[in-house]
Coordinates of C-alpha atoms in Angstrom, one line a residue:
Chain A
X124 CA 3.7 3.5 23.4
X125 CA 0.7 3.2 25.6
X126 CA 0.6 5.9 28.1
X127 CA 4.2 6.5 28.1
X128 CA 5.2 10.3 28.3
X129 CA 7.8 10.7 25.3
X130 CA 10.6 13.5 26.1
X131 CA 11.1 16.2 23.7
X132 CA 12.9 19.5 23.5
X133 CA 15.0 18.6 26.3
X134 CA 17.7 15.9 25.1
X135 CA 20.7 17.1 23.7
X136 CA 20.4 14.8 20.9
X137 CA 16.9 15.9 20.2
X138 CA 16.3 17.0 16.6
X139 CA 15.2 19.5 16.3
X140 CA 12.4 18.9 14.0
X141 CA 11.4 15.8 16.5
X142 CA 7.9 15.7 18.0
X143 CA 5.8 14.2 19.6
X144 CA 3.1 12.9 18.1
X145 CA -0.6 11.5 20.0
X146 CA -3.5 9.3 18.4
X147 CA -6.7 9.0 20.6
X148 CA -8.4 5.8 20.1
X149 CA -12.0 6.5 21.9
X150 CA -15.2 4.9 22.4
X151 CA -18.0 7.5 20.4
X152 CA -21.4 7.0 20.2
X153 CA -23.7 8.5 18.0
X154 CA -26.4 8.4 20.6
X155 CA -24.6 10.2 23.3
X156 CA -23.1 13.5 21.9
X157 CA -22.1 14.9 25.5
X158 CA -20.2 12.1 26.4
X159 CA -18.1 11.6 23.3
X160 CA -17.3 15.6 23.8
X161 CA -16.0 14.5 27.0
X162 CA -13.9 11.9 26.1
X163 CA -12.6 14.3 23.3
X164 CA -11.7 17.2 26.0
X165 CA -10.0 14.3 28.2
X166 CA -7.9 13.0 25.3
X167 CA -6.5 16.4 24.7
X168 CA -5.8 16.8 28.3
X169 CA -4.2 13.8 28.9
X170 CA -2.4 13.9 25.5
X171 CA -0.8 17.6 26.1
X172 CA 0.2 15.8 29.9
X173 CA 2.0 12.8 27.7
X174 CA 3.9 16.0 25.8
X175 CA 2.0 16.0 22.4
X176 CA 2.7 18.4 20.2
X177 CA 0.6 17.0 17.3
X178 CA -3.0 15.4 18.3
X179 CA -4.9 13.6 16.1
X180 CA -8.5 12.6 17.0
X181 CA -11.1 10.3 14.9
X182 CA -13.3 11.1 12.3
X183 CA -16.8 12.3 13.5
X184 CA -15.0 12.9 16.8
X185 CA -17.9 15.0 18.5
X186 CA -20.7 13.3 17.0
X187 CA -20.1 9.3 16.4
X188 CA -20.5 7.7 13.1
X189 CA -23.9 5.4 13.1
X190 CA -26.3 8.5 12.0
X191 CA -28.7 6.4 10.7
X192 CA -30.6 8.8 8.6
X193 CA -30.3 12.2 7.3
X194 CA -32.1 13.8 10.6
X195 CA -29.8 12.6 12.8
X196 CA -27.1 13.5 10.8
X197 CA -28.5 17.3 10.3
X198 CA -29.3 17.5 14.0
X199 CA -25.6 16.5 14.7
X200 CA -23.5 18.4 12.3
X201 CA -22.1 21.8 13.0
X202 CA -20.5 24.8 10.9
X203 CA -16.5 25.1 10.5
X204 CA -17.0 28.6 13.3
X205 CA -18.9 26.5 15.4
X206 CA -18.7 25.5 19.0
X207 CA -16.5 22.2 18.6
X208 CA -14.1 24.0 16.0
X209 CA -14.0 27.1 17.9
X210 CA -13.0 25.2 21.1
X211 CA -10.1 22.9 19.7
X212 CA -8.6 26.2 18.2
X213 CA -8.9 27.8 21.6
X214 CA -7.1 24.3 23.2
X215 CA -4.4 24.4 20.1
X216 CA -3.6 28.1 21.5
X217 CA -3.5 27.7 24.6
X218 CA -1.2 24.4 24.9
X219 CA 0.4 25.3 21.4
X220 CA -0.5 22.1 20.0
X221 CA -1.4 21.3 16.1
X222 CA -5.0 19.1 16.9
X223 CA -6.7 17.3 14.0
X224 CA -9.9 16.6 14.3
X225 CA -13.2 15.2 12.2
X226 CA -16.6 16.7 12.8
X227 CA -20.0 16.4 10.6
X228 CA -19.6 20.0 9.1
X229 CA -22.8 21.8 8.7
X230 CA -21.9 24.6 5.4
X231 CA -23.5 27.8 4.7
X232 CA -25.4 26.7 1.4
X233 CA -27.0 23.2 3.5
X234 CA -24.4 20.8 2.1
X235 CA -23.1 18.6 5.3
X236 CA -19.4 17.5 4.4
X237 CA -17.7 14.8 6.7
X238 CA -14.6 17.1 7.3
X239 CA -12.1 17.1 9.6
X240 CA -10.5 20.3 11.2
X241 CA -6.8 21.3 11.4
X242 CA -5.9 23.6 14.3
X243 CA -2.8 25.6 14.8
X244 CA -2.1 28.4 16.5
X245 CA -0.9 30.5 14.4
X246 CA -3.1 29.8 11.2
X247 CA -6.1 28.8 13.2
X248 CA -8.7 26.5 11.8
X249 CA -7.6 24.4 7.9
X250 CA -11.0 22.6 7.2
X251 CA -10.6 19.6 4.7
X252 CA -13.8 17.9 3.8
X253 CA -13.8 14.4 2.4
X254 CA -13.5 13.4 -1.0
X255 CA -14.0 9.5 -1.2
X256 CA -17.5 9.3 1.0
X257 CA -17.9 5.6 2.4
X258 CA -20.9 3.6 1.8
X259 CA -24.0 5.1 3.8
X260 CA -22.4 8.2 4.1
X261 CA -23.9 8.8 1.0
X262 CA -27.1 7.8 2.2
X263 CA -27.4 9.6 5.1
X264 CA -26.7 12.9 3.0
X265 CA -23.3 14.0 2.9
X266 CA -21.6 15.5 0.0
X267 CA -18.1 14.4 -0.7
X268 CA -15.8 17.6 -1.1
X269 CA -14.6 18.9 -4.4
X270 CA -11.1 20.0 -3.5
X271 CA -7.7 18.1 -2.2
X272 CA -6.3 18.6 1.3
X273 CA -4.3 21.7 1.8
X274 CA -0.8 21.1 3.5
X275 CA -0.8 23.0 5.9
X276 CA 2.9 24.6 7.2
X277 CA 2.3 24.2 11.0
X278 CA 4.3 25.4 13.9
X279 CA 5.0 21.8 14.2
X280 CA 5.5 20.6 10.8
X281 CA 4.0 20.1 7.4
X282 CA 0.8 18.4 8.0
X283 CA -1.8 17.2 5.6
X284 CA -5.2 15.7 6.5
X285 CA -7.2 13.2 4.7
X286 CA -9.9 10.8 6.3
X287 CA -10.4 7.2 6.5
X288 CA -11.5 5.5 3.1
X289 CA -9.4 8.1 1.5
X290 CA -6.6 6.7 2.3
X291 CA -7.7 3.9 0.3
X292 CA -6.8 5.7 -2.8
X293 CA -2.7 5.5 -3.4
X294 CA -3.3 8.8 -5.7
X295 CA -4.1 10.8 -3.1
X296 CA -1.5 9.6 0.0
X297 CA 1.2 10.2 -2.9
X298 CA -0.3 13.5 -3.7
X299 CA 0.3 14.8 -0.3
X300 CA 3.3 13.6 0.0
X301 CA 4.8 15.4 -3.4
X302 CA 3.0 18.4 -2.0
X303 CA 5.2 18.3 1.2
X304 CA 3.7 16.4 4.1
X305 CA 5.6 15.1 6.3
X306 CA 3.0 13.9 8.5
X307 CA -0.2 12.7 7.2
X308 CA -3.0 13.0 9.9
X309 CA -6.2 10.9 9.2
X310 CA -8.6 10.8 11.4
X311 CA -10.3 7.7 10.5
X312 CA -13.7 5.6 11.7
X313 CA -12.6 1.7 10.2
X314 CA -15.9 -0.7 10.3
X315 CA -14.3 -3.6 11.8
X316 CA -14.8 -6.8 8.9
X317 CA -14.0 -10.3 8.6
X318 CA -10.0 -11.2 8.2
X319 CA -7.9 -14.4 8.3
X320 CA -6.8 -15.4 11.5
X321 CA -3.3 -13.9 12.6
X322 CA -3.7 -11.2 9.9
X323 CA -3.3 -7.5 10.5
X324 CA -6.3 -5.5 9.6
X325 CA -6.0 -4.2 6.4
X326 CA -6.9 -0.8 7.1
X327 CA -3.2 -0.7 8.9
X328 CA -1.7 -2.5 6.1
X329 CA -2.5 0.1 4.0
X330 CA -1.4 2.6 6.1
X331 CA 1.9 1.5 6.6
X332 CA 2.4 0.5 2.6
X333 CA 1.0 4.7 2.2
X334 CA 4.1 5.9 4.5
X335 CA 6.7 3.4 3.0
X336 CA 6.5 4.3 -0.8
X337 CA 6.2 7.8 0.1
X338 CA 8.8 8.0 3.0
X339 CA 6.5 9.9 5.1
X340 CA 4.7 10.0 8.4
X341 CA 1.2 8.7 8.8
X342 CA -0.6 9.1 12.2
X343 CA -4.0 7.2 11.8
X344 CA -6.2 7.7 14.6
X345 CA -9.5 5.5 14.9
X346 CA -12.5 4.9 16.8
X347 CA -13.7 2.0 18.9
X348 CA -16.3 0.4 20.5
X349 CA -19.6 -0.9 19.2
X350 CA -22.2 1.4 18.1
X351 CA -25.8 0.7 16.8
X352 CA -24.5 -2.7 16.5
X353 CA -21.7 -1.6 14.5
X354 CA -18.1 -3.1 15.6
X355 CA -15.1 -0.7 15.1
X356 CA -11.5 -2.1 14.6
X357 CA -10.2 0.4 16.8
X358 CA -7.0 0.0 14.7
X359 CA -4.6 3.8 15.5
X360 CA -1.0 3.5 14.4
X361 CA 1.2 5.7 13.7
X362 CA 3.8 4.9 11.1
X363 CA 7.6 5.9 10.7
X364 CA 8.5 7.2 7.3
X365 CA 9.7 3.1 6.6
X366 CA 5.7 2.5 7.1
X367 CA 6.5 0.1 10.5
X368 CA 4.6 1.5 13.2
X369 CA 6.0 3.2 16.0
X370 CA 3.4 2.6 18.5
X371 CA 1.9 -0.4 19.8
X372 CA -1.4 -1.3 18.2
X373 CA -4.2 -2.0 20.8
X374 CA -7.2 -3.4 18.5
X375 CA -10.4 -2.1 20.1
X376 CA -8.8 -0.5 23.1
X377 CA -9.9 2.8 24.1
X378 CA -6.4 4.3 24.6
X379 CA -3.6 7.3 23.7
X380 CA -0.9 6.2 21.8
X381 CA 1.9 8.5 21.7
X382 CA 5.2 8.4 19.7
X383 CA 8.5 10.9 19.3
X384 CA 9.1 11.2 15.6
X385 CA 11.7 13.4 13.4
X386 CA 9.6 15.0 10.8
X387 CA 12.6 15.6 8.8
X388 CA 13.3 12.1 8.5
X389 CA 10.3 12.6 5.9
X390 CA 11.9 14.5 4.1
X391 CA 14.5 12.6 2.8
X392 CA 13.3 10.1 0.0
X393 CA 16.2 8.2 -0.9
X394 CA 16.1 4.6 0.4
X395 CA 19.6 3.4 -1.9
X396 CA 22.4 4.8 -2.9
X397 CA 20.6 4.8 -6.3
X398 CA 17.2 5.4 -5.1
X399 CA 14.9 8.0 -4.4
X400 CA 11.0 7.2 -4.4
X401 CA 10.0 10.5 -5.6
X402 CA 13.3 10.8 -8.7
X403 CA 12.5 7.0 -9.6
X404 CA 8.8 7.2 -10.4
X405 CA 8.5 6.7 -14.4
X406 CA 6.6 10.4 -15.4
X407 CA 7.7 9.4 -18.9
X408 CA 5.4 6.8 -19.1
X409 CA 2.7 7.7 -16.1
X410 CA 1.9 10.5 -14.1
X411 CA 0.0 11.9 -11.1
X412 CA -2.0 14.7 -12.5
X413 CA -4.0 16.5 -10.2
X414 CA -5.9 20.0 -10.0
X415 CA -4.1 22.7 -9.0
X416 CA -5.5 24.6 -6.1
Chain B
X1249 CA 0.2 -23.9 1.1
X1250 CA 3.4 -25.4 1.5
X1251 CA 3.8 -28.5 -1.2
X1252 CA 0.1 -29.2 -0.5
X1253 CA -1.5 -30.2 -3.4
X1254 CA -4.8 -28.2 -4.4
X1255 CA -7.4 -29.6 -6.3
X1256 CA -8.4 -27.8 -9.3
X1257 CA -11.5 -28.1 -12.0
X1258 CA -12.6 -31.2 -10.0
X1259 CA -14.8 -30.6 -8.2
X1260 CA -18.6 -30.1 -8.6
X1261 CA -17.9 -26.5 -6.8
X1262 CA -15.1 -25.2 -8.7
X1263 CA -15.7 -21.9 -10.6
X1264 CA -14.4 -22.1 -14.6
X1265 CA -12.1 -18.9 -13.6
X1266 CA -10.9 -20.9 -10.6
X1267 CA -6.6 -21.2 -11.4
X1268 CA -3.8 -23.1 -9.4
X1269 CA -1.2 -20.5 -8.7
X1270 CA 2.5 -21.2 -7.5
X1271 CA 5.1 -18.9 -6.7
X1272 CA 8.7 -20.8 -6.5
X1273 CA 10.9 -19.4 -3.8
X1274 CA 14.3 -20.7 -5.1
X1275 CA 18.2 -20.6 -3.7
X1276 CA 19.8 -18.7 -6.2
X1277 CA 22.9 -17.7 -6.9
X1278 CA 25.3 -15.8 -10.0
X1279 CA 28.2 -18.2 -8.9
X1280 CA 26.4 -20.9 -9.8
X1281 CA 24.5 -20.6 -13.3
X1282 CA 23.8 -24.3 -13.7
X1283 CA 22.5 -24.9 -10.1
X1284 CA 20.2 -21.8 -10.6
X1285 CA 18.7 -23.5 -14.4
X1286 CA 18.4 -27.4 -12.5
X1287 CA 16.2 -25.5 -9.5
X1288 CA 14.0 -23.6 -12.1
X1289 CA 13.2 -27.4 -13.9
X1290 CA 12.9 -28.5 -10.9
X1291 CA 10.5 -26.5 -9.7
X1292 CA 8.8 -26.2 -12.5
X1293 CA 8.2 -29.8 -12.7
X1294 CA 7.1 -29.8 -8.7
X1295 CA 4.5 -26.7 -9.5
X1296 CA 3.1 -28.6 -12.1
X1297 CA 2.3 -31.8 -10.1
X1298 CA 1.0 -29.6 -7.5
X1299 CA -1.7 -29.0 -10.1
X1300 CA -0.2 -25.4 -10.4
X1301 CA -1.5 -23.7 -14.4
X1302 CA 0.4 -20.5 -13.6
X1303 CA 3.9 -20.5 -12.0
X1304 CA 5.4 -17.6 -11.3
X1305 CA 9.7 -17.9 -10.6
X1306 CA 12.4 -15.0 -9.3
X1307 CA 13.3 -12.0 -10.7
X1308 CA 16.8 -13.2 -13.0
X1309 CA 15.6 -16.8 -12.2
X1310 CA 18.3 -18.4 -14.2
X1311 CA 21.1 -16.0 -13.3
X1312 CA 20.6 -15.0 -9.7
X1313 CA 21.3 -11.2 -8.7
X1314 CA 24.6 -10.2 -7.5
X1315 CA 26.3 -9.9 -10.5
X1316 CA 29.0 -6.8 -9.6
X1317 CA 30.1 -5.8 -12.9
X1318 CA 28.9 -5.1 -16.1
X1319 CA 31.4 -8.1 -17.4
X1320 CA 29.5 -10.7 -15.3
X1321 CA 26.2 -9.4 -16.1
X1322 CA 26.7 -9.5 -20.0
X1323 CA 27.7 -13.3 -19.6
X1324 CA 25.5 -14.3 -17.6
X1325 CA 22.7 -12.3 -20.4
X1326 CA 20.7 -14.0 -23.1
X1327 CA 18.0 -13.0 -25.8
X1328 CA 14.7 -13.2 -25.7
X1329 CA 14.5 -15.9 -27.7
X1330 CA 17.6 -17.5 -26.3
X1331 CA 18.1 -20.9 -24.4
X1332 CA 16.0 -19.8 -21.3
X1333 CA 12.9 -18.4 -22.8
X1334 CA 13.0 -21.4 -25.4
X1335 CA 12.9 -24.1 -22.8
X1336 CA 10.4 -22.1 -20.4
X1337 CA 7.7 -21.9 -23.4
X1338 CA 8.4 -25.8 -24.5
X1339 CA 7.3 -26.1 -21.2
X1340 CA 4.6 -24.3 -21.3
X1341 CA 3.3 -25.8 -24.3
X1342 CA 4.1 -29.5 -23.0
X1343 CA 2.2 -28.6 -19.7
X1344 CA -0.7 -26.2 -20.5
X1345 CA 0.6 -23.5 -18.1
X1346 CA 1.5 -20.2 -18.1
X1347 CA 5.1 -19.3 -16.7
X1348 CA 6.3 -16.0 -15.6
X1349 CA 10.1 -15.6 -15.1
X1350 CA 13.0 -13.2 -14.6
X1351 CA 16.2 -13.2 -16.4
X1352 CA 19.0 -10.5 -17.7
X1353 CA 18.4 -9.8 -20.9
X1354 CA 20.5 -8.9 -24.0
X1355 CA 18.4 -7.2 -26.3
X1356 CA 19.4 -6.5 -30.1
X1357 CA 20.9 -3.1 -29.9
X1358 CA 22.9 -4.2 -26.8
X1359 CA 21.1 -3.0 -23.9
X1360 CA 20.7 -5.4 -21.5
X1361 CA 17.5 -4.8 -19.5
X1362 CA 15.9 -6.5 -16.2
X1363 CA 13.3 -8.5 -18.4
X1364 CA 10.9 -10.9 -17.1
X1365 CA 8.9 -13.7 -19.8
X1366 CA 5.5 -14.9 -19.6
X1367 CA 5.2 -17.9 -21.5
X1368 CA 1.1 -18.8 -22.5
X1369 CA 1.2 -21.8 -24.9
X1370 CA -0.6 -19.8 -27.2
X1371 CA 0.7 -16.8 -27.1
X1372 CA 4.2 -18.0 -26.5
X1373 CA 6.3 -15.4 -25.3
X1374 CA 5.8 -11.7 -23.9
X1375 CA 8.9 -10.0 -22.8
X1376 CA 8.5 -7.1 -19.7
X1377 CA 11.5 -5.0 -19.6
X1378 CA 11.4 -3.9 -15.9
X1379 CA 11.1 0.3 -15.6
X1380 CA 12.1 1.0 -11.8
X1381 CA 15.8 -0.2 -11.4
X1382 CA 16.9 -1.2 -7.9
X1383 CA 20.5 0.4 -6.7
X1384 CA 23.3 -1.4 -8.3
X1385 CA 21.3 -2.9 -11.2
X1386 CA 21.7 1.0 -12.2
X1387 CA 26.1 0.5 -12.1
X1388 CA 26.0 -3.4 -13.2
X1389 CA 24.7 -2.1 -16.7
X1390 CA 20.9 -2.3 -17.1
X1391 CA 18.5 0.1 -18.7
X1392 CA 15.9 0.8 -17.7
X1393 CA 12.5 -0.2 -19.9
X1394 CA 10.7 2.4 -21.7
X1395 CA 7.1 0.8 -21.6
X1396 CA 4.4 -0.1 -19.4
X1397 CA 3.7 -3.9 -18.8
X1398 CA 1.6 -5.8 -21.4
X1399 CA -1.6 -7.0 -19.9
X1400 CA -1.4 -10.3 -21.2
X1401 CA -4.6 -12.5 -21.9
X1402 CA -3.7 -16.0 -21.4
X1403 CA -5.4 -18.8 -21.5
X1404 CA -5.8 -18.8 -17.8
X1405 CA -6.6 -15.5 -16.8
X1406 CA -5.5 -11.7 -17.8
X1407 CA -2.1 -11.6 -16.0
X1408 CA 0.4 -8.3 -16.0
X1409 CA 4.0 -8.8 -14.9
X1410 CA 5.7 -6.3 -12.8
X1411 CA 9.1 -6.8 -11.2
X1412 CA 10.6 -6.2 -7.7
X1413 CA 11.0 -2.5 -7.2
X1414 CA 8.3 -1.5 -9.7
X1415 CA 5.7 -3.1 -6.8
X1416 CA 6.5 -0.2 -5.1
X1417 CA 4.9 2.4 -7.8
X1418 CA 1.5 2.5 -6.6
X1419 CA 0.6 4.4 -10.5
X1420 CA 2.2 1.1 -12.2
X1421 CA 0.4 -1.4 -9.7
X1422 CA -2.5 0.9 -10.2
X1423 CA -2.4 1.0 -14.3
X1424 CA -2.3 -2.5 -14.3
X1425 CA -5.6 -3.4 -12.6
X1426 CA -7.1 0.0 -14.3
X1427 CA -5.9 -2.1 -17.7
X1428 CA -8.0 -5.5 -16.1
X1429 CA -5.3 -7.5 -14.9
X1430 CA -6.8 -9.8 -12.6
X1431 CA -3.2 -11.3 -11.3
X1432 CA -0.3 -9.5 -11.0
X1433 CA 2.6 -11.9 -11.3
X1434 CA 5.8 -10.6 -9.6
X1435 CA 9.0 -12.1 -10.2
X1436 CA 11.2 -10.3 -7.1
X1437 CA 14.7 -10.5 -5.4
X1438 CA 14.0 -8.9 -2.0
X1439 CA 17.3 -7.7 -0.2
X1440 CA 16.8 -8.3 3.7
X1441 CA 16.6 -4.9 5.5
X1442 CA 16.2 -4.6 9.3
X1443 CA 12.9 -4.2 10.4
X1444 CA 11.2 -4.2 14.0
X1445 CA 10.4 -7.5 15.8
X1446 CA 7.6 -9.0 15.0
X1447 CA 6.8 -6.9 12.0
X1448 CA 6.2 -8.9 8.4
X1449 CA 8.7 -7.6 5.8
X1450 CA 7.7 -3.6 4.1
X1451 CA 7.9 -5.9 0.6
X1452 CA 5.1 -7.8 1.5
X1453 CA 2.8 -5.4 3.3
X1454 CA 3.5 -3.8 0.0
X1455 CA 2.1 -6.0 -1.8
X1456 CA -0.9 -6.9 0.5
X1457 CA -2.2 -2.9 0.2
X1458 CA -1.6 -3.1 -3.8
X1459 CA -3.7 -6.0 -4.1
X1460 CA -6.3 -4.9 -1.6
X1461 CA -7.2 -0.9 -3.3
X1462 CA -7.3 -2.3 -6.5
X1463 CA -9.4 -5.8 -6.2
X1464 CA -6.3 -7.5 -7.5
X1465 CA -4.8 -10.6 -7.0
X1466 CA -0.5 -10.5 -6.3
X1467 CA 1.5 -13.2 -6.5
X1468 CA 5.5 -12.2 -5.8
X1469 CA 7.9 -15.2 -6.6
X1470 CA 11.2 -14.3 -4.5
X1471 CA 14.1 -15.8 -3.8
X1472 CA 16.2 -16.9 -0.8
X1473 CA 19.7 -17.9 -0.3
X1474 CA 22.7 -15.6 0.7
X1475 CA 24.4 -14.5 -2.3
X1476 CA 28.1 -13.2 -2.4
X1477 CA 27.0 -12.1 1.1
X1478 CA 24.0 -10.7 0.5
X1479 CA 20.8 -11.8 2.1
X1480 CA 17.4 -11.8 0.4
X1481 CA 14.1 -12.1 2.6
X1482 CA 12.6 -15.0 0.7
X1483 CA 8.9 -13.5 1.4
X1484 CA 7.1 -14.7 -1.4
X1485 CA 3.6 -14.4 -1.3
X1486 CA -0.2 -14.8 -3.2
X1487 CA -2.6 -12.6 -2.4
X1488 CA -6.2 -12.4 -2.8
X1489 CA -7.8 -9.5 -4.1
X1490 CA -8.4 -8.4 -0.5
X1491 CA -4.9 -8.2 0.2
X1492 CA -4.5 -11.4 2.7
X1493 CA -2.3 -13.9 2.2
X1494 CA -3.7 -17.1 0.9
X1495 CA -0.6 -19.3 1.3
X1496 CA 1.5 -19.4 4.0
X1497 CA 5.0 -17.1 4.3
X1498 CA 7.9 -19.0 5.0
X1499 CA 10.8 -16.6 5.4
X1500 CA 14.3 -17.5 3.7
X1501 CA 13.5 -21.5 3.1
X1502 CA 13.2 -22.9 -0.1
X1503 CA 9.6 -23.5 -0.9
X1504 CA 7.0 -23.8 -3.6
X1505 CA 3.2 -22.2 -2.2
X1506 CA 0.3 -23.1 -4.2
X1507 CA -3.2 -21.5 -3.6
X1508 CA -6.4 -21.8 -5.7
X1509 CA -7.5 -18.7 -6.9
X1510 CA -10.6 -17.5 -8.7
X1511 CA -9.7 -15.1 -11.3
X1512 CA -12.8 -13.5 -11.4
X1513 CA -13.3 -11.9 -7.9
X1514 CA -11.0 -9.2 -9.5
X1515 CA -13.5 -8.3 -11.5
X1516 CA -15.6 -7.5 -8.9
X1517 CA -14.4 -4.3 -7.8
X1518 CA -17.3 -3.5 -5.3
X1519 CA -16.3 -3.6 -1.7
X1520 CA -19.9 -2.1 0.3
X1521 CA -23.3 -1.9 -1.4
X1522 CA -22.4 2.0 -1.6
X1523 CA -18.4 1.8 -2.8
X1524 CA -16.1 0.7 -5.8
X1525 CA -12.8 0.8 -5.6
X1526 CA -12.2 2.1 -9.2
X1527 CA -15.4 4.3 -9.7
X1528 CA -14.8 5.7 -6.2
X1529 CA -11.8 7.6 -7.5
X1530 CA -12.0 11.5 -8.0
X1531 CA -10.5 11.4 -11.3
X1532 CA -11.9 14.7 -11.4
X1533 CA -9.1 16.1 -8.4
X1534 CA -6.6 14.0 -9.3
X1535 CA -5.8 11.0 -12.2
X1536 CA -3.2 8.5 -13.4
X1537 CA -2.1 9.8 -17.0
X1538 CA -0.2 6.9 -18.7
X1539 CA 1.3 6.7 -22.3
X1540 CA -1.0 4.7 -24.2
X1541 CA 1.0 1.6 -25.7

């Protein structure tokens, strides 16, 4: 719900595994660094006020998205220990929050990685960089990573990360979900496209399908406004482990969605008496096979 | 549409791969076997004036779904080349389509498996035995099939069938396109679940986010009706290989869609100048492994 502060901890019913979960929608440009660093530092505030516990930011949250070319992008981009890293960790630590977070990530050897930063405050900073780079992203110079997200056991839950067009790829939502997630953070940047009037974008269709055959949590937050000409779909939801959303979904608003969710509810796959999405799947005739890390 | 007729191959326009696709949404019912075989010609017939050259029916189209025991299933069961599948590829024949269909089916040994037919009047017919089983299909008496589905190359278009609960395998929906089916033909029996207000059926969104990551058209054929007092959703759907609908969704009522379709935008598996949908995957992090048939 928009701008609704969710109770937790303090119900007697509350689960104990229940939190609260908060996706900032925000307006970034890639022309005005200091101000999208500003709406980032106000989005955790007024996210920790609303009682997150979990806060997930966009991809490229510090820098915006329309780089243009690789100068811009290598003027913009920053290492993992840097100064945007370095100050989420010290906000997770001192509001004891998980925050995930993307950021252009300048890497020892050159290589820029569109990456996106967990933060707890016990295990500090989980860096995941992006595997399935979208269109000029390869252009404008970054390398896609070469390993799978981590799942990372926070102080608030099991949480992997993967960003926007990777969630595009069934493989890898299901591979974090057999790993353990029960919360999928993506930060997430959707180009807004042409759809059929009345339709959901398909970027949250996905999304929900994702949490549904995997019974687990997705919290999708995305980007809006327009930037170099570039339209966003401003699209955040955050999904149950059914895949219906939880929040309202405020196309192109800039806006903090917040939602109280069980992460144990994740954990529990069966959706029959005689069904369990994880026991049913058919590893006698396919399989997931993926590099062990 | 609903009952609209489209025009096909007419026009100066048309694309040679363009198809007329109908799903049947049909009342059925295991009380009522000869009510359930009069709808099936019936609709077959009305698909066909619609200019429909694939027609896709329900999952256990001629026996409906409910069937409680394993006594009632093995009446209501019949070969592969019994009275069902014999009159659905006369038909075929007589009308130059292809038919996809579900029904229970008694197989030589015994086992009777969750089968669906698609009928090419060339090919005649090739039998699916469905993998996933759904709840009480499990007590009733079916096996389970032990291979992956055919990809079939009829003479209008390469089509896989996949049935109900198997949609929600995103390795099976996955392997099919990988195999170059360009329509995946769905026989379902939804069960109605609660879901929020306003929010379109799990099923369908399912479907939507299979057809859109893998450039593949869908078209589910359910069924509607309440059955020994079971509801079904009757969400039937065609998708195109973005994942929209391209007829309409009429909930519950008893309806044939018709869209034109052309086969060969699944082909096409490039969705920016930069990205591909298939050669965008990291098979070298993870990979579908499948038994090679």
């Amino acid at each position: 719900m928009t701008g609704t502060p969710q109770p937790h901890g303090d119900s007697p019913s509350a689960s104990p595994t229940e939190r609260t979960v908060a996706c900032c929608q925000l307006a970034l440009d890639v022309d005005r660094p200091d101000e999208n660093l500003a709406r980032v530092r106000d989005a955790l505030e007024r996210a920790t006020r609303l009682g997150a516990q979990i806060i997930v930011l966009p991809e490229l949250a510090n820098s915006g998205y329309v780089f243009g070319d690789v100068e811009t992008l290598r003027d913009r981009a920053q290492p993992a220990d840097g100064a945007f890293v370095t100050e989420l960790t010290d906000f997770a630590r001192a509001n004891d929050v998980v925050v995930v977070a993307g950021f252009p990530e300048f890497a020892a050897d050159g290589a820029i990685y569109n990456s996106a930063a967990l933060l707890d405050p016990d295990i500090g900073a989980t860096v995941y960089r992006k595997i399935h780079l979208w269109d000029n992203e390869k252009t404008w110079g970054f390398q896609a990573g070469t390993a799978l997200p981590p799942i990372v056991h926070t102080r608030h839950g099991r949480i992997a990360t993967v960003i926007c067009y990777d969630l595009e790829f069934p493989e890898l939502v299901r591979y974090c979900a057999l790993r353990g997630a029960q919360l999928l953070a993506a930060p997430v940047n959707w180009p807004a496209f042409p759809r059929p009037d009345g339709e959901r974008p398909g970027e949250i269709v996905r999304v929900q399908a994702g949490a549904s055959v995997n019974r687990m949590f997705i919290a999708a937050a995305d980007r809006t406004g327009v930037e170099r000409g570039q339209d966003w779909v401003g699209g955040s939801v955050i999904t149950d482990a059914d895949g219906f959303p939880v929040t309202g979904i405020d196309l192109g608003a800039e806006v903090i969605f917040t939602a109280a969710i069980d992460l144990a509810d994740a954990d529990d796959k069966q959706i029959s008496p005689h069904n369990d999405v994880f026991e049913d799947r058919r590893t006698d005739l396919y399989a997931l096979a993926f590099e062990d890390r």
